Coordinates of C-alpha atoms in Angstrom, one line a residue:
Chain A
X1 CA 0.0 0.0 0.0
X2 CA 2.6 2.5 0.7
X3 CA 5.0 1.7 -2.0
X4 CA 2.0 2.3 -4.5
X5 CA 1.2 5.4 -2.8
X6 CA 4.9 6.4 -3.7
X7 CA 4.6 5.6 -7.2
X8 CA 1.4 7.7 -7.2
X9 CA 3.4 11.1 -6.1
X10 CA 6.7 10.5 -8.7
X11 CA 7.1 12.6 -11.2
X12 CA 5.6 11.0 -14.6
X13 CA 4.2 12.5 -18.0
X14 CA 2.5 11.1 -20.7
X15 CA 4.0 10.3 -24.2
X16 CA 2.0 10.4 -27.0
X17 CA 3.1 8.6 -30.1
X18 CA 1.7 9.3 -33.1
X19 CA 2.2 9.7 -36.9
X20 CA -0.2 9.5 -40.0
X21 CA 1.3 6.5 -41.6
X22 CA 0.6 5.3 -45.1
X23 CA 0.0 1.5 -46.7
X24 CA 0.0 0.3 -50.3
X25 CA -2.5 -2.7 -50.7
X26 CA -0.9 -4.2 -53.7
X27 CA -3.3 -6.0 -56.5
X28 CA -4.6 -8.4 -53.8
X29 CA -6.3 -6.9 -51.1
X30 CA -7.0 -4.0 -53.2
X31 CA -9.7 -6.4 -54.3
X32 CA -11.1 -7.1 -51.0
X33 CA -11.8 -3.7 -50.0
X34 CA -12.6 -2.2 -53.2
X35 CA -15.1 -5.1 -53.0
X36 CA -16.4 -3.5 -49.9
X37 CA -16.8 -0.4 -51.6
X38 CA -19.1 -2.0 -53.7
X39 CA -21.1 -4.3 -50.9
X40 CA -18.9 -7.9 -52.3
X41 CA -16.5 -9.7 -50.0
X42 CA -14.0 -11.1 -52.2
X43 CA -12.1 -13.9 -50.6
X44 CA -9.2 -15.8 -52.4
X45 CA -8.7 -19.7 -53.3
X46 CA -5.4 -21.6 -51.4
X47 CA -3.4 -24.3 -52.8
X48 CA -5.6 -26.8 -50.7
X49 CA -8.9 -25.6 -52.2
X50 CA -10.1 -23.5 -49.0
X51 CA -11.7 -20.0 -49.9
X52 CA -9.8 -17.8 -47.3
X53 CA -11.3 -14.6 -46.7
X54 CA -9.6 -11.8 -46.7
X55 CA -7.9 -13.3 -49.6
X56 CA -4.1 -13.9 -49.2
X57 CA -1.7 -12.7 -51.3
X58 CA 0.5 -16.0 -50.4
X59 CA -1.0 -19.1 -49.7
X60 CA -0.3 -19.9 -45.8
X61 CA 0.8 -23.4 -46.2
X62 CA 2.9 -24.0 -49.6
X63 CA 3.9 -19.8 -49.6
X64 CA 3.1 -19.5 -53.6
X65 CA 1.8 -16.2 -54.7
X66 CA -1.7 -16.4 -55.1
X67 CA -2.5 -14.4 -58.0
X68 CA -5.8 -12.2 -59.0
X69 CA -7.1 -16.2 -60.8
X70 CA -7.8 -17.2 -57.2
X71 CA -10.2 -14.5 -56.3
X72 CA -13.6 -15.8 -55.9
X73 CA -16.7 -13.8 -54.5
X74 CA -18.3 -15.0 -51.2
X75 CA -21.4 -14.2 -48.9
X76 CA -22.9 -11.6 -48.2
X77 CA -24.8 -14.1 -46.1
X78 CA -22.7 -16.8 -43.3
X79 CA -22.7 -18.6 -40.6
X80 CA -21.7 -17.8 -37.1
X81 CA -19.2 -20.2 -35.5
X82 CA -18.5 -18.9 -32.7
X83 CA -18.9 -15.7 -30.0
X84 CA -18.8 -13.8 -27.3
X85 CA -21.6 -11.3 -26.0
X86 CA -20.3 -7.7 -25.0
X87 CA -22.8 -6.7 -22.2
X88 CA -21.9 -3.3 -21.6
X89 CA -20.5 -1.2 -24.6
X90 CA -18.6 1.6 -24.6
X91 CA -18.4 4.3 -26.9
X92 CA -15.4 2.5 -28.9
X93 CA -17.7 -0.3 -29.7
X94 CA -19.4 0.0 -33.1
X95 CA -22.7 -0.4 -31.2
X96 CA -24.3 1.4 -28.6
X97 CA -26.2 -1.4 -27.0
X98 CA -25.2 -5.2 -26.1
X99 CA -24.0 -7.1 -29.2
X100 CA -21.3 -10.1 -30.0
X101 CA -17.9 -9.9 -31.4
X102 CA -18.3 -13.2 -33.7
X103 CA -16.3 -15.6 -36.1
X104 CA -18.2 -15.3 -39.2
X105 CA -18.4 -18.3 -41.9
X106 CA -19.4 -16.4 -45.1
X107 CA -21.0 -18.6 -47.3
X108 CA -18.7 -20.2 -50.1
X109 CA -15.7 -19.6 -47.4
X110 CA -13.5 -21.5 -45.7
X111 CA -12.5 -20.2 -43.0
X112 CA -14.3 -17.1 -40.9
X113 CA -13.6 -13.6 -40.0
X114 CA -14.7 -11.7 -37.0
X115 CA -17.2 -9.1 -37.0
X116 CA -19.7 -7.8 -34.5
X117 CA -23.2 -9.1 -34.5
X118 CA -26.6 -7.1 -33.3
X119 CA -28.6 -10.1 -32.5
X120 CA -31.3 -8.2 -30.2
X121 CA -30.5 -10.3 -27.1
X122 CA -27.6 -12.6 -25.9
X123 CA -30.6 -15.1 -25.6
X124 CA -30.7 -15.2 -29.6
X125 CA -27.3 -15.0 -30.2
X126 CA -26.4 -18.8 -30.9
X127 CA -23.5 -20.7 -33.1
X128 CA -25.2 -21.6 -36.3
X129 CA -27.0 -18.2 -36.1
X130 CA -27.5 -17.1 -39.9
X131 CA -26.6 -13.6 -40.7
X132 CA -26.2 -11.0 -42.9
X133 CA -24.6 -7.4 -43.6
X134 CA -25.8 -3.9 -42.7
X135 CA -24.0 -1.7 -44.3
X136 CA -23.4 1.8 -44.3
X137 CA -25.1 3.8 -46.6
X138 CA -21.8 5.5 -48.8
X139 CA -19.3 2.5 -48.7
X140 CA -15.8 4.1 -48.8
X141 CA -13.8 0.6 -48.9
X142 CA -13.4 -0.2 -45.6
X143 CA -13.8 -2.7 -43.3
X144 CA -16.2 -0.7 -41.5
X145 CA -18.7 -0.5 -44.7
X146 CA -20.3 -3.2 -42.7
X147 CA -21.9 -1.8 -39.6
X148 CA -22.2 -4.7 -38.4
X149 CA -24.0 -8.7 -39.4
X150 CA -27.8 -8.9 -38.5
X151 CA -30.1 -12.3 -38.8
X152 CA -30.8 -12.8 -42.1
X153 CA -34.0 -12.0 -43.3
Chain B
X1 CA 35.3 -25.6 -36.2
X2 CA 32.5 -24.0 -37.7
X3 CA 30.8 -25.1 -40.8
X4 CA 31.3 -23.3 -43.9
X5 CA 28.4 -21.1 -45.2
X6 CA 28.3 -20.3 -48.9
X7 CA 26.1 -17.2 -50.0
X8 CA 24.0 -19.3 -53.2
X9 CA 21.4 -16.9 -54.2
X10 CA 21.1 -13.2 -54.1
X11 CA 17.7 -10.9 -55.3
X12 CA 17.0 -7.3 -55.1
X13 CA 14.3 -4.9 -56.1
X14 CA 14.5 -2.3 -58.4
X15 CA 15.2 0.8 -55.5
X16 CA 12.8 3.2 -56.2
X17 CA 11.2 6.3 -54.6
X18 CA 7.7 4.7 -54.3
X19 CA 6.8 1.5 -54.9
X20 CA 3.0 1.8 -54.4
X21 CA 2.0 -1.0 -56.4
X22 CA 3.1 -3.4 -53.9
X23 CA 2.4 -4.1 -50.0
X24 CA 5.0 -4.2 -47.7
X25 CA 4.4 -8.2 -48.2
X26 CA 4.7 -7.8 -51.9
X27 CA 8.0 -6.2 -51.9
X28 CA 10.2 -8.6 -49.6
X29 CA 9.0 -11.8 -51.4
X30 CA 9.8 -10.1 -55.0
X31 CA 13.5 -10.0 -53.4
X32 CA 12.8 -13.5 -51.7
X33 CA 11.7 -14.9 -55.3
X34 CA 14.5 -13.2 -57.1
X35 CA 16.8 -14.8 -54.3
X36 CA 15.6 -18.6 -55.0
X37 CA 15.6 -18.0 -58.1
X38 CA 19.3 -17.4 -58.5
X39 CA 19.8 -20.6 -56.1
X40 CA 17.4 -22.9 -57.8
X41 CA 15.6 -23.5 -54.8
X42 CA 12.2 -23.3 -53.7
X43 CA 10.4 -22.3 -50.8
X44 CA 10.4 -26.2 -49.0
X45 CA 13.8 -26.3 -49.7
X46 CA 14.4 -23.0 -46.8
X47 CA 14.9 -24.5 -43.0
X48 CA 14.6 -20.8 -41.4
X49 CA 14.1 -17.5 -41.7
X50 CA 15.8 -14.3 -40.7
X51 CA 14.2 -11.0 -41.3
X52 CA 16.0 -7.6 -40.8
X53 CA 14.5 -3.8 -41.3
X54 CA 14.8 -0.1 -39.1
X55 CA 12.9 0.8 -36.4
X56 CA 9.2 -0.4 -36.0
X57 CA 8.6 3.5 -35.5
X58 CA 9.6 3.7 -39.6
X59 CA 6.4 2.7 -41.5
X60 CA 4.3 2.2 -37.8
X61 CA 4.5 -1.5 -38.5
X62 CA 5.0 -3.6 -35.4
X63 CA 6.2 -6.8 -35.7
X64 CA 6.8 -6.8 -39.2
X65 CA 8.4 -10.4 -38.9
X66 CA 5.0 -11.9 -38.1
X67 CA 3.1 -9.7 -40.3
X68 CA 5.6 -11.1 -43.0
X69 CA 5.8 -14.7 -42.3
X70 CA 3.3 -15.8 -45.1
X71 CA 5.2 -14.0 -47.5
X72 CA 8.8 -15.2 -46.7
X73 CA 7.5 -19.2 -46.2
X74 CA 8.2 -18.9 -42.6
X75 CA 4.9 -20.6 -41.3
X76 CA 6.3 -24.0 -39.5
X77 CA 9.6 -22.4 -39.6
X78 CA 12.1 -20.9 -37.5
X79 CA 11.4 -17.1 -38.3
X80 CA 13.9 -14.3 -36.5
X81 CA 14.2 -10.4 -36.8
X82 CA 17.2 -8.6 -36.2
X83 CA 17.4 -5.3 -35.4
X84 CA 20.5 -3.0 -35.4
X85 CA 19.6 0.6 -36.5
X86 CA 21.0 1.2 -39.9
X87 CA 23.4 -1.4 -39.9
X88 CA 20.8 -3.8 -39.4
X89 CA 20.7 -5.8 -43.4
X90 CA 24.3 -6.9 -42.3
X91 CA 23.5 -7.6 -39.1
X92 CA 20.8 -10.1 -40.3
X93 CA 22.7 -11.4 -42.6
X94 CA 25.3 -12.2 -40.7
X95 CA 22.7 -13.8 -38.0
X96 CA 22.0 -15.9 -41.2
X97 CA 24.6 -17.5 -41.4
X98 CA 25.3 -18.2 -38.1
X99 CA 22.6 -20.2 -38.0
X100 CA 24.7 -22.6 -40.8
X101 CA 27.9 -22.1 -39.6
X102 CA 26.7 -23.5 -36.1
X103 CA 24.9 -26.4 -37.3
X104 CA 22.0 -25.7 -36.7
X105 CA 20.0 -24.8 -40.2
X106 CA 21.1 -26.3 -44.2
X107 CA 19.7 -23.8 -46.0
X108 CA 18.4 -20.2 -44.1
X109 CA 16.8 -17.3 -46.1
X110 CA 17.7 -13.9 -45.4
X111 CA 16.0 -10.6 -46.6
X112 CA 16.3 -7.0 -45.4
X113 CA 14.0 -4.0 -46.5
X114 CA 12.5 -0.6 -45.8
X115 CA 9.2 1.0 -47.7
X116 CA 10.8 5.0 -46.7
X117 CA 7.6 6.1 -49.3
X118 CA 5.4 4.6 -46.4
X119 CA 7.4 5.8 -43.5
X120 CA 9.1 9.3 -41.8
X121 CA 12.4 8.5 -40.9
X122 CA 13.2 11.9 -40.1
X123 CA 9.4 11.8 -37.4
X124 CA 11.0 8.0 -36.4
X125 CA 14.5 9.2 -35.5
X126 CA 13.5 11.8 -33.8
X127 CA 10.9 11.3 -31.3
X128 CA 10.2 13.9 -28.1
X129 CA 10.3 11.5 -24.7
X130 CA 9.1 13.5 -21.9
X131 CA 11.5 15.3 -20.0
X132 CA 14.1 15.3 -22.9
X133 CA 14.8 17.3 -25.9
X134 CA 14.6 16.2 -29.5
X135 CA 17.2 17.2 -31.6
X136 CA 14.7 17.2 -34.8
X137 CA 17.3 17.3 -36.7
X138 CA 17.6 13.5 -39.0
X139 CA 20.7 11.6 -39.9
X140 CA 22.0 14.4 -41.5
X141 CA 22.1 16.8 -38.8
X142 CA 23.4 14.1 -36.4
X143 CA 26.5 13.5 -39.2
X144 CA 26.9 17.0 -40.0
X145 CA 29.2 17.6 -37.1
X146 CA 31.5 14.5 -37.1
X147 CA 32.0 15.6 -41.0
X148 CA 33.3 18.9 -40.3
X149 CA 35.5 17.4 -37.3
X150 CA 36.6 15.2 -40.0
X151 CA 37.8 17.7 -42.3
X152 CA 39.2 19.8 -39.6
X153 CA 41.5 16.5 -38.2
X154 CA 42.6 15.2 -41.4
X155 CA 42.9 18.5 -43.4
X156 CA 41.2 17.3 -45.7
X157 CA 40.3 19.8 -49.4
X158 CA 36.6 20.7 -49.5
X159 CA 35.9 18.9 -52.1
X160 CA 36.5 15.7 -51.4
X161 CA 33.0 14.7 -50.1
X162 CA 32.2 16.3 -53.8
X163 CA 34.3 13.7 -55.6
X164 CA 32.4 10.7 -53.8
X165 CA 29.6 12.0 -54.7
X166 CA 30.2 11.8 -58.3
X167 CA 32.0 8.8 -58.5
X168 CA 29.0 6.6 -56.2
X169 CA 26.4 8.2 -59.1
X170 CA 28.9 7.3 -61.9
X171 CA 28.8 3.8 -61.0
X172 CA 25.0 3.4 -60.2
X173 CA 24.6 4.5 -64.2
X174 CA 25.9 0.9 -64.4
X175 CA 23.7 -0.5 -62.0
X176 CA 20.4 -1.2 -63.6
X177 CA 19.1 -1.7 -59.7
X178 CA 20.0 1.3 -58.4
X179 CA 17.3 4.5 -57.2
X180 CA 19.1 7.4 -58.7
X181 CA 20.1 7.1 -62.2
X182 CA 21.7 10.8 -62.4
X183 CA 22.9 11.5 -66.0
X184 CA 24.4 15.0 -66.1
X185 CA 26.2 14.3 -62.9
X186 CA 29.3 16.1 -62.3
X187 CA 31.4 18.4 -59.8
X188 CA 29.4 21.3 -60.7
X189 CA 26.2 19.6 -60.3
X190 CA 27.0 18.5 -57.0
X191 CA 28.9 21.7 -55.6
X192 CA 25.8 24.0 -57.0
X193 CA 22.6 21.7 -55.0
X194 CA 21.7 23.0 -51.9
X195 CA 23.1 22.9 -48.6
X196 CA 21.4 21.1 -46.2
X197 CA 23.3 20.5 -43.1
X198 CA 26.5 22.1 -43.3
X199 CA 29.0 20.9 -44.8
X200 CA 26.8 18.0 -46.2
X201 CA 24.9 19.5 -49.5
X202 CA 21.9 17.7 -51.0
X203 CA 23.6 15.9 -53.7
X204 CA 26.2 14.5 -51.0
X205 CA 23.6 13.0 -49.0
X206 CA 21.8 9.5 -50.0
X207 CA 18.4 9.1 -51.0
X208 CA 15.1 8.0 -49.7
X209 CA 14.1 4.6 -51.5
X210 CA 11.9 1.5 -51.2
X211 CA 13.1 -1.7 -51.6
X212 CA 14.5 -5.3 -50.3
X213 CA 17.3 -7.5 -50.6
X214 CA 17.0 -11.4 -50.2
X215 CA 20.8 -14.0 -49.9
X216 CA 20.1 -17.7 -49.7
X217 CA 22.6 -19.4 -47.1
X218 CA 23.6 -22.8 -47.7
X219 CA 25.9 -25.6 -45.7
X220 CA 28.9 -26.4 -47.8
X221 CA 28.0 -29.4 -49.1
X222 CA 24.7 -27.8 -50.1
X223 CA 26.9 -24.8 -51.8
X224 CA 28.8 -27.0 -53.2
X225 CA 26.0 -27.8 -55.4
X226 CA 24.8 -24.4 -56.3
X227 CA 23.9 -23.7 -60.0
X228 CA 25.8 -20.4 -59.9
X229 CA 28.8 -20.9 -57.5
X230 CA 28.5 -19.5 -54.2
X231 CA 30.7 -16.7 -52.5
X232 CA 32.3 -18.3 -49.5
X233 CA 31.8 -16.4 -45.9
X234 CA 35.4 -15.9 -45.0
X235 CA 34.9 -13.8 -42.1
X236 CA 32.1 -12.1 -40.1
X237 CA 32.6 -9.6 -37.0
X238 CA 29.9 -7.6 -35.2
X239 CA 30.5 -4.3 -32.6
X240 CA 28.0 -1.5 -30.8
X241 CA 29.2 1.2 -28.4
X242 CA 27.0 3.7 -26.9
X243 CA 25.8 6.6 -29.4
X244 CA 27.3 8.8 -26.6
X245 CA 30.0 8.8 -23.7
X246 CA 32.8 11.2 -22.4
X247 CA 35.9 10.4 -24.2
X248 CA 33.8 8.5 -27.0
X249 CA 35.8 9.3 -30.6
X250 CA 32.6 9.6 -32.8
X251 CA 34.1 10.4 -35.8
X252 CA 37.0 7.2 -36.2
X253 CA 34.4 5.1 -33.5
X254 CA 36.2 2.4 -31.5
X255 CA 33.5 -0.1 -32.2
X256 CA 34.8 0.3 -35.9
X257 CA 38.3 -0.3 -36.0
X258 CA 37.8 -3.3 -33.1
X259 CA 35.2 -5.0 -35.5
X260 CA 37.2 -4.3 -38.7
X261 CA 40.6 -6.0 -36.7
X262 CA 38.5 -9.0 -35.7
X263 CA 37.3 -9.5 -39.4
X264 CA 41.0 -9.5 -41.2
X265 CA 42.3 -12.0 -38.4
X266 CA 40.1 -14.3 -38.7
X267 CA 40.1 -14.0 -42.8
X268 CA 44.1 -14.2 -42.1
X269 CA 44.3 -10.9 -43.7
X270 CA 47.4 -8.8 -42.9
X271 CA 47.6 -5.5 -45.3
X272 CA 43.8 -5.7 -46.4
X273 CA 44.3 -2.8 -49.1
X274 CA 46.4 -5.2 -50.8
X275 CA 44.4 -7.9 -49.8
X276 CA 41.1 -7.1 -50.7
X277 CA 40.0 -6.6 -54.1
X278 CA 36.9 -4.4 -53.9
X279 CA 34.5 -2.9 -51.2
X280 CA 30.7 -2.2 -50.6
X281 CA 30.4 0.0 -47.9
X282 CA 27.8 2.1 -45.9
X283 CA 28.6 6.1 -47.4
X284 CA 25.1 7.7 -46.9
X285 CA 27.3 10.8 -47.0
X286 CA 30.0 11.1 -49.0
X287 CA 32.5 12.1 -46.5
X288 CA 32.1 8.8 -44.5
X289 CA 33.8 7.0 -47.9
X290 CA 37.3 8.6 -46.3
X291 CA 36.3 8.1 -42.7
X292 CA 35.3 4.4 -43.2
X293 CA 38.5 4.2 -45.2
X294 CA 40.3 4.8 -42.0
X295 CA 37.9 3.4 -39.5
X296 CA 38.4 -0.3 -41.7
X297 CA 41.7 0.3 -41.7
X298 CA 42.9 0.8 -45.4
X299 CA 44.5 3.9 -44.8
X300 CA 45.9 5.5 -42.0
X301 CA 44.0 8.3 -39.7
X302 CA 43.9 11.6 -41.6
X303 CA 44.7 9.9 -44.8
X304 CA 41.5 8.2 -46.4
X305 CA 40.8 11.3 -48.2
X306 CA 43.8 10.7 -50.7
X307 CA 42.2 7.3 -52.0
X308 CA 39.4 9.6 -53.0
X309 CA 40.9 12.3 -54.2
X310 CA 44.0 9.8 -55.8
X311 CA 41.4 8.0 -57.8
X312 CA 41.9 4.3 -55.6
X313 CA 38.4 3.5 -55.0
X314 CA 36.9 4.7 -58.4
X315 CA 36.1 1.2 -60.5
X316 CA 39.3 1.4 -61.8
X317 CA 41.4 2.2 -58.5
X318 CA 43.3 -0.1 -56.7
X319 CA 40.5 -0.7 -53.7
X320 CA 37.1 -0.2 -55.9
X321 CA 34.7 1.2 -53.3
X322 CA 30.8 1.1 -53.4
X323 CA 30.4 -0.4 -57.3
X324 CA 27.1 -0.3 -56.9
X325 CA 26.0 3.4 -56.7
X326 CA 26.2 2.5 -52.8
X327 CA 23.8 3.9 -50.2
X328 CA 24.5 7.4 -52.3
X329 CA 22.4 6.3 -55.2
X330 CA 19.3 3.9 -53.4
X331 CA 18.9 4.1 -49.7
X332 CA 15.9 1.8 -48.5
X333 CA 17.2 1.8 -44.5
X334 CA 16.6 -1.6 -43.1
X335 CA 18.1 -3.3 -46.5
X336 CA 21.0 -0.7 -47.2
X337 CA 23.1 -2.8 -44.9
X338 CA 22.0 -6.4 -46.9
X339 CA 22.4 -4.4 -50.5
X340 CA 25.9 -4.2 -49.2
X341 CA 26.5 -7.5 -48.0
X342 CA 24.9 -8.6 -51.0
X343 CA 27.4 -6.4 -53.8
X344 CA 30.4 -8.2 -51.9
X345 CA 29.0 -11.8 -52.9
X346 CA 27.7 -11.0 -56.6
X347 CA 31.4 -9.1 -57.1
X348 CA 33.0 -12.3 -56.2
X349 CA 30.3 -14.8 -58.3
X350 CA 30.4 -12.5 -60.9
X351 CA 27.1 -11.4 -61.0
X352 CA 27.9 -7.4 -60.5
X353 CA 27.0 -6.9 -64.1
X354 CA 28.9 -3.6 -66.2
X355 CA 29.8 -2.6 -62.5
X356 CA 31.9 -6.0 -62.1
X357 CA 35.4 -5.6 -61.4
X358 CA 37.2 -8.0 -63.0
X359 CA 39.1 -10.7 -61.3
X360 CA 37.2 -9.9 -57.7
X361 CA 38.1 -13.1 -55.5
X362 CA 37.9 -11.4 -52.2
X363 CA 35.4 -9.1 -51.5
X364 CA 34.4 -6.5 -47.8
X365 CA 30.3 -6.0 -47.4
X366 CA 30.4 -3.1 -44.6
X367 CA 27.4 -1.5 -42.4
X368 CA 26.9 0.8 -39.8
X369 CA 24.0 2.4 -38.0
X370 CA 22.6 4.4 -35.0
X371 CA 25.2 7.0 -34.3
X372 CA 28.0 5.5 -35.6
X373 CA 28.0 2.7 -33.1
X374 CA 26.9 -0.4 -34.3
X375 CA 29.3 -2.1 -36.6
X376 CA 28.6 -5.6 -39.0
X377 CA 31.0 -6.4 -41.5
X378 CA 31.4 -9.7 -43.8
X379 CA 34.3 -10.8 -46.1
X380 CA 33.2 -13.3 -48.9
X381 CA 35.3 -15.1 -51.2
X382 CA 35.1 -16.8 -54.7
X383 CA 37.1 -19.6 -52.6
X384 CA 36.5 -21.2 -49.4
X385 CA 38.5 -20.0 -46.4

């Protein structure tokens, strides 16, 4: 108790880091989020046949270059295969009310990305849960063109 | 004893100002490819990989090894990152081969890079911690200073760092890799540009590029059997000092000279002007050619400056210094170090193109970083040891 006390009253200051840095996509992911731009996900085909999504530019288990011939459209519908429920949201959440960070399967893919999920209630948010995209209403090519999945219609 | 590591492929990107159409992924496996390319290998033939760039500050990427393990093969594989300040792309290289010469890997592929189009070295190098003042000032106006001491210990003419100049930009005209490709170049050209940090002028200083460098390292057996022969590691030697203590010589560094007499004894080299048939070393402004000169030993304190102004390292000198165009002419950070490492082993394959000197068995690859205080240093042969 008293050594924290201590370490309350040194001197200390803040250091902010910060810098607007820069990133060139390259011909790959430039696909996926100009997809996004235009409400697709675009996922890419590996070596082994799996539809990986965001698509890779090298393929995770034999390292070839996967080239723009491996880019194949998927979802906008999936899966859920997993979750968690976020109870109490703060403001950096993209919701303002409880929701679910979740590992979505989009359909045609292989393996899932995570997203958040507005399921209305942690008692209908389930794995196997069908869902779908909201998106925003001028889609820039982001990842945050999706708002966040919904259960499909 | 150690085992013998042979250098069997070598790749490089075109050095460019901006290489937007590529990721940061993109641009290290273009060197990778070039790399197994050049050794007839492919990617299940690598056992590890070693990784090398600047500061994670550079391009605000952090941990660019893991972010880059697709890209370099590395998943299921031994994958390092070394990191040295400037010097770093010799450092890693030299970690490299480490890894062969104690037994430990076959084959290990290196590669070094920097993407300065997608980065602020100048913001990274000088960042404001509380309760201390930034000198926002770059390389440059770190250097500045140990120049002019420099000229004012050796007596050196004023336009020595001029001559450098030239010459590095004459020889990247025969180096279809190299950033700067300066045509007109000449004294005049080079004495007229600006000054930017006294007595360093803008054409004395190197550029700001993007690009990566790639070696495959290979166990001598494995070498042995390269498509191209390989240059043979003769010697590597590694040494950091503090950027700053009282008594510390900046401008000849200790680090320098004690790295530089641990390389020549264990190549077994006594007089290594006369030993050593060409050098690639790291000149981001031309007055550290003399300094280095002196620092490695190939001429005595106060008198690197007459191998410049003498004509000795030009491509037809006695010592050929920085065939390539050096750091003068393409300057991506984190691979500058590599590029070097790299011109040493194509010099002594044969591989250096119109910029070849002919008859290069023995070759120095030279880096330094920080503030003059880290040190890494190879000598490669067309012979084994």
């Amino acid at each position: 108790m008293a050594e924290n006390e201590e370490t309350e009253q040194s001197l200390h200051a803040t250091h902010v880091l910060e810098y607007p840095f820069r990133r060139s996509l390259g011909p790959i992911l430039e696909k996926f989020f100009t997809g996004l731009a235009e409400r697709r996900f675009i996922g890419s085909r590996a070596d082994d046949g799996r539809v990986l999504v965001p698509p890779a530019e090298f393929d995770p288990v034999t390292a070839a270059r996967l080239g723009e011939d491996r880019l194949i459209e998927v979802g906008p519908a999936g899966i859920v295969t997993t979750w968690t429920w976020v109870g109490k949201p703060t403001a950096k959440h993209p919701l303002d009310r409880p929701f679910a960070w979740a590992l979505i399967l989009l359909d045609g893919a292989d393996a899932p990305f995570l997203h958040a999920v507005d399921a209305g209630g942690e008692s209908a948010m389930r794995t196997g849960l069908r869902v779908q995209p909201r998106w925003v209403e001028v889609p820039q090519g982001s990842i945050r063109d999706v708002c966040w999945f919904e259960k499909e219609d | 004893m150690a085992e013998l590591c042979g250098i069997v492929g070598i790749g490089q990107t075109k050095l460019a100002a901006k290489r937007v159409d590529v990721s940061m992924p993109g641009l290290v496996r273009e060197a990778a490819d070039r790399a197994l390319l050049d050794a007839g290998l492919g990617w299940a033939d690598i056992d590890a990989v070693v990784v090398g760039k600047a500061p994670d500050t550079f391009e605000g990427c952090m941990l660019p090894e893991l972010y880059l393990a697709d890209s370099l093969g590395a998943p299921g594989k031994p994958l390092l990152r070394v990191h040295t300040a400037g010097s770093v792309g010799g450092s890693t290289a030299i970690v490299a081969a480490s890894l062969i010469q104690a037994g430990i890997h076959d084959r290990v592929l290196t590669v070094a890079y920097e993407k300065q189009s997608e980065s602020n070295a100048m913001w990274g190098l000088t960042i404001s911690a509380p309760f201390g003042v930034a000198v926002v000032a770059g390389a440059g106006g770190f250097f500045a200073p140990l120049v002019r001491g420099y000229i004012r210990r050796s007596g050196a003419p004023a336009d020595v760092g001029i001559r450098v100049a030239v010459k590095d930009r004459l020889n990247a005209l025969k180096n279809p890799y190299a950033h700067l490709h300066l045509k007109d170049i000449s004294h005049e050209m080079v004495e007229q540009s600006p000054m930017l940090w006294d007595p360093i002028r803008l054409l004395e200083a190197c550029p700001s590029s993007d690009g990566a460098c790639a070696m495959v390292l290979a166990r001598e057996d494995l070498a042995q059997r390269a498509p191209t022969p390989p240059a043979w590691i003769h010697a590597t030697a590694m040494r950091s000092e503090p950027t700053m203590f009282a008594g510390r010589d900046a401008i000849n560094p200790e680090a320098g000279k004690m790295a530089a007499r641990d390389l020549y004894a264990k190549a077994g080299i006594t007089n290594p002007r006369r030993e050593i048939d060409c050098a690639e070393i790291y000149v981001p402004f031309s007055w550290f050619e003399p300094m280095w000169m002196e620092n490695l030993g190939f001429a005595e304190e106060g008198a690197g400056w007459r191998m410049t102004l003498e004509g000795a390292t030009a491509l037809d000198g006695d010592l050929p210094v920085n065939m390539s165009g050096g750091v003068l002419s393409s300057n991506p950070i984190g691979a500058s170090g590599m590029l070097r490492f790299a011109e040493a082993a194509m010099q002594v394959r044969k591989q250096a193109g119109e910029h070849q000197i002919e008859g290069a068995r023995r070759a120095l690859g030279h880096a330094y970083g920080g503030g003059s205080q880290y040190f890494s240093m190879w000598i490669v042969g067309s012979e084994k040891p």
